[in-house]
Amino acid sequence: MASLVSVLPEISVHPSSALWLENSRTAIVADVHLGYSWAQRRRGELGPLADFRTREKLLNLLEGLRPLRIVFLGDLVHAPKPSAPERDWIEKMLLELSGRVNLIAIRGNHDRAFRHDFGHLNIELRDYWSDGLLTAVHGDRLAVATISEGGLLVSGHLHPCLGVRDASGASQKLPVFLVSKRCIVLPAFSPFARGYEIMGGLPADLAARFGDEPIEVYAATTTRVARLGPLQQAIERIWETDAGAATQFRRRSAG
């Protein structure tokens, strides 16, 4: 498990974008969005059916970590009323997983019809999940669970990322974990989910959850985890090395 990077006692982050709880051998993944390719086709976008990449990530996670439990942190599926082949693919994927590991799904805003569409599967559906002082929610409704004094909130929904450019000038969104002693926000597990650029700051309700605690940033590249340091310092390094990012940062900061 050399690919794991410890961020808090008994809590690590994984290159796949999963959070790992060592004591309970639980993997937490956010915003998987199964069926994304099919849903986009139903909207008229004729891209390739590439959901196999999500399946590969999930199976690699099982092989690498050998969890006893996977907690899906909301938005397990992308859209309600799936087409027949879409439903069949999602069902087979979830049956394959549930045959190997205990599955818990926290309701996300994309999961509004999950019980109707896939309620017959062996998946426990909840509004939130707790493990000691840790409470996990999707993140679209942060008040859905009460966090005890000194407790840790874990959420998804935001899809946090930082925009970076390589030496050739090509840009990409780098999925990142946001970590403090009070709150952890996971990047989207889906390789297709568009990210929320945190260069301009966090939504007010989420920023309030972090409070004055310093926020550490960890990038998940699928193959490794890279610690980028405190949030403001990570932003400033990108600002200093990327003129486009600097302009964007100044514009958002001024607003």
XYZ file of C-alpha atoms in Angstrom:
255
model
C 0.000 0.000 0.000
C 2.915 2.310 -0.707
C 0.612 4.438 -2.875
C -1.356 5.558 0.191
C -0.464 8.906 1.762
C -1.423 9.493 5.400
C -3.256 12.786 5.996
C -4.676 12.282 9.522
C -4.211 9.496 12.096
C -5.472 6.209 10.550
C -6.777 8.118 7.475
C -5.011 8.113 4.103
C -5.691 9.257 0.562
C -5.279 7.027 -2.484
C -4.293 7.940 -6.080
C -7.699 6.756 -7.329
C -9.353 9.638 -5.376
C -10.514 7.302 -2.583
C -10.186 7.976 1.132
C -8.916 5.006 3.152
C -9.841 4.308 6.791
C -7.286 1.846 8.056
C -9.015 0.785 11.294
C -12.241 -0.311 9.598
C -10.668 -1.109 6.225
C -13.186 1.171 4.527
C -12.722 2.907 1.187
C -14.790 6.071 0.679
C -15.288 7.262 -2.885
C -17.282 10.290 -4.046
C -19.183 11.077 -7.226
C -18.697 7.899 -9.259
C -21.475 8.835 -11.744
C -22.021 5.368 -13.201
C -23.754 5.514 -16.577
C -22.331 8.915 -17.490
C -21.575 8.028 -21.117
C -25.063 6.621 -21.742
C -26.708 9.621 -20.083
C -24.729 11.994 -22.301
C -25.856 10.065 -25.377
C -29.468 10.386 -24.276
C -28.885 14.138 -24.241
C -27.667 14.019 -27.830
C -23.893 14.002 -27.245
C -22.405 11.248 -29.403
C -19.231 10.537 -27.432
C -17.797 7.038 -26.924
C -19.228 4.706 -24.275
C -16.218 4.968 -22.005
C -17.652 3.983 -18.604
C -15.327 0.980 -18.623
C -12.666 3.369 -17.283
C -14.732 3.885 -14.127
C -15.150 0.118 -13.785
C -11.392 -0.373 -14.108
C -10.729 2.213 -11.397
C -13.147 0.510 -8.999
C -11.751 -2.975 -9.620
C -8.171 -1.712 -9.272
C -9.169 -0.134 -5.968
C -10.509 -3.484 -4.746
C -7.352 -5.314 -5.794
C -5.020 -2.697 -4.321
C -6.664 -2.036 -0.954
C -8.756 -5.170 -0.271
C -11.431 -3.190 1.626
C -14.131 -4.783 3.737
C -16.496 -1.958 2.826
C -16.934 0.720 0.163
C -18.930 3.820 1.062
C -20.146 5.680 -2.030
C -20.307 9.319 -1.008
C -23.266 10.281 -3.189
C -23.881 10.474 -6.936
C -23.202 6.788 -7.427
C -25.186 6.970 -10.678
C -25.325 9.869 -13.081
C -28.981 10.036 -14.131
C -32.432 8.576 -13.354
C -34.512 6.506 -15.761
C -31.575 4.736 -17.406
C -31.918 3.166 -20.838
C -32.009 -0.641 -21.010
C -28.291 -1.127 -21.849
C -27.335 1.584 -19.353
C -29.346 -0.089 -16.582
C -27.888 -3.486 -17.475
C -24.301 -2.215 -17.348
C -24.772 -0.400 -14.023
C -26.545 -3.389 -12.476
C -23.823 -5.813 -13.545
C -21.137 -3.455 -12.203
C -22.825 -3.124 -8.803
C -23.561 -6.861 -8.589
C -19.906 -7.581 -9.318
C -18.830 -5.257 -6.516
C -21.444 -6.383 -3.979
C -20.349 -9.971 -4.494
C -16.911 -9.055 -3.186
C -17.382 -6.252 -0.643
C -20.061 -4.617 1.531
C -21.543 -1.577 -0.257
C -23.102 1.501 1.350
C -24.484 4.338 -0.782
C -25.123 7.812 0.600
C -27.821 9.655 -1.314
C -26.557 12.402 -3.608
C -28.461 14.870 -5.746
C -27.995 12.591 -8.791
C -29.339 9.576 -6.862
C -32.925 10.807 -6.502
C -34.311 7.713 -8.283
C -31.686 5.211 -7.128
C -34.057 3.301 -4.828
C -36.581 2.961 -7.655
C -34.036 1.999 -10.323
C -31.622 -0.174 -8.302
C -33.251 -0.719 -4.897
C -33.375 -4.481 -5.473
C -29.578 -4.720 -5.291
C -27.653 -5.556 -2.121
C -26.649 -1.959 -1.375
C -27.475 -0.146 1.864
C -28.844 3.344 1.124
C -28.358 6.101 3.726
C -28.441 9.881 4.166
C -25.061 9.799 5.929
C -22.564 7.308 7.371
C -20.571 7.497 10.606
C -17.453 5.751 11.888
C -16.491 6.981 15.345
C -16.041 10.769 15.178
C -16.087 10.707 11.358
C -19.337 11.566 9.594
C -19.610 11.209 5.808
C -22.231 13.063 3.737
C -22.615 13.776 0.046
C -22.206 17.531 0.431
C -25.171 19.043 -1.379
C -26.894 19.352 2.020
C -24.185 19.787 4.639
C -26.719 20.053 7.466
C -28.102 16.541 6.836
C -26.029 15.200 9.770
C -24.941 16.703 13.089
C -21.174 16.738 13.578
C -20.080 16.190 17.173
C -17.578 18.462 18.894
C -14.140 17.523 17.620
C -15.685 15.402 14.885
C -14.573 15.150 11.258
C -16.868 15.865 8.312
C -16.128 14.026 5.053
C -17.945 15.127 1.901
C -17.928 14.995 -1.879
C -20.187 16.861 -4.335
C -17.791 19.757 -4.995
C -15.375 17.872 -7.332
C -12.449 20.129 -6.235
C -9.611 20.627 -8.710
C -6.765 22.973 -9.590
C -6.085 24.003 -13.180
C -2.436 23.494 -14.173
C -0.406 23.786 -17.371
C 2.523 21.630 -18.469
C 5.673 22.839 -20.223
C 3.956 22.664 -23.626
C 1.162 24.963 -22.490
C -1.480 22.230 -22.363
C -3.876 22.688 -19.466
C -5.704 20.137 -17.355
C -7.786 20.007 -14.202
C -5.994 18.178 -11.415
C -8.393 16.487 -8.943
C -7.482 17.372 -5.359
C -8.360 16.421 -1.780
C -8.936 19.280 0.666
C -7.918 18.184 4.167
C -8.093 19.720 7.628
C -8.690 18.372 11.142
C -12.353 19.380 10.837
C -13.237 18.556 7.243
C -12.109 16.520 4.227
C -13.516 17.055 0.734
C -12.893 14.300 -1.816
C -12.363 14.792 -5.537
C -14.739 13.050 -7.919
C -13.910 9.391 -8.526
C -15.415 9.574 -12.016
C -12.778 10.282 -14.690
C -15.421 12.294 -16.587
C -16.764 14.650 -13.900
C -15.929 18.284 -14.485
C -14.110 19.802 -11.536
C -14.834 22.869 -9.406
C -11.839 25.154 -9.805
C -10.812 26.161 -6.263
C -8.497 28.927 -7.479
C -11.214 31.463 -6.643
C -12.048 30.056 -3.210
C -14.577 27.671 -1.671
C -18.366 28.005 -1.408
C -19.300 29.909 1.757
C -21.063 27.012 3.510
C -18.113 24.698 2.962
C -15.566 27.349 3.960
C -17.502 27.746 7.218
C -17.092 24.015 7.898
C -13.325 24.311 7.565
C -13.327 27.399 9.803
C -9.878 28.755 10.629
C -8.176 25.382 10.349
C -5.402 25.279 7.711
C -6.400 23.348 4.583
C -3.867 20.981 3.034
C -4.152 20.075 -0.646
C -3.310 16.640 -2.073
C -3.507 15.938 -5.805
C -4.694 12.522 -7.026
C -3.237 11.565 -10.404
C -4.598 7.965 -10.582
C -1.034 6.636 -10.250
C 0.210 8.663 -7.260
C -0.723 11.221 -4.619
C 1.193 14.499 -4.472
C 1.056 16.818 -1.463
C 0.751 20.398 -2.748
C 0.866 22.011 0.696
C -1.450 24.601 2.266
C -4.251 25.745 -0.025
C -3.177 29.371 -0.351
C 0.433 28.420 -1.037
C -0.635 25.893 -3.701
C -2.722 28.576 -5.407
C 0.099 31.119 -5.241
C 2.589 28.696 -6.814
C 0.231 28.164 -9.745
C -0.339 31.929 -9.895
C 3.402 32.609 -10.093
C 4.092 30.050 -12.840
C 0.993 30.455 -15.018
C 0.026 33.835 -16.407
C -3.453 32.618 -17.316
C -4.081 31.299 -13.827
C -2.713 34.513 -12.325
C -5.160 36.619 -14.320
C -8.038 34.354 -13.304
C -6.971 34.431 -9.657
C -6.741 38.245 -9.573
C -10.115 38.609 -11.285
C -11.880 36.255 -8.850
C -10.124 37.717 -5.809
C -11.143 41.225 -6.805
C -14.780 40.082 -7.142
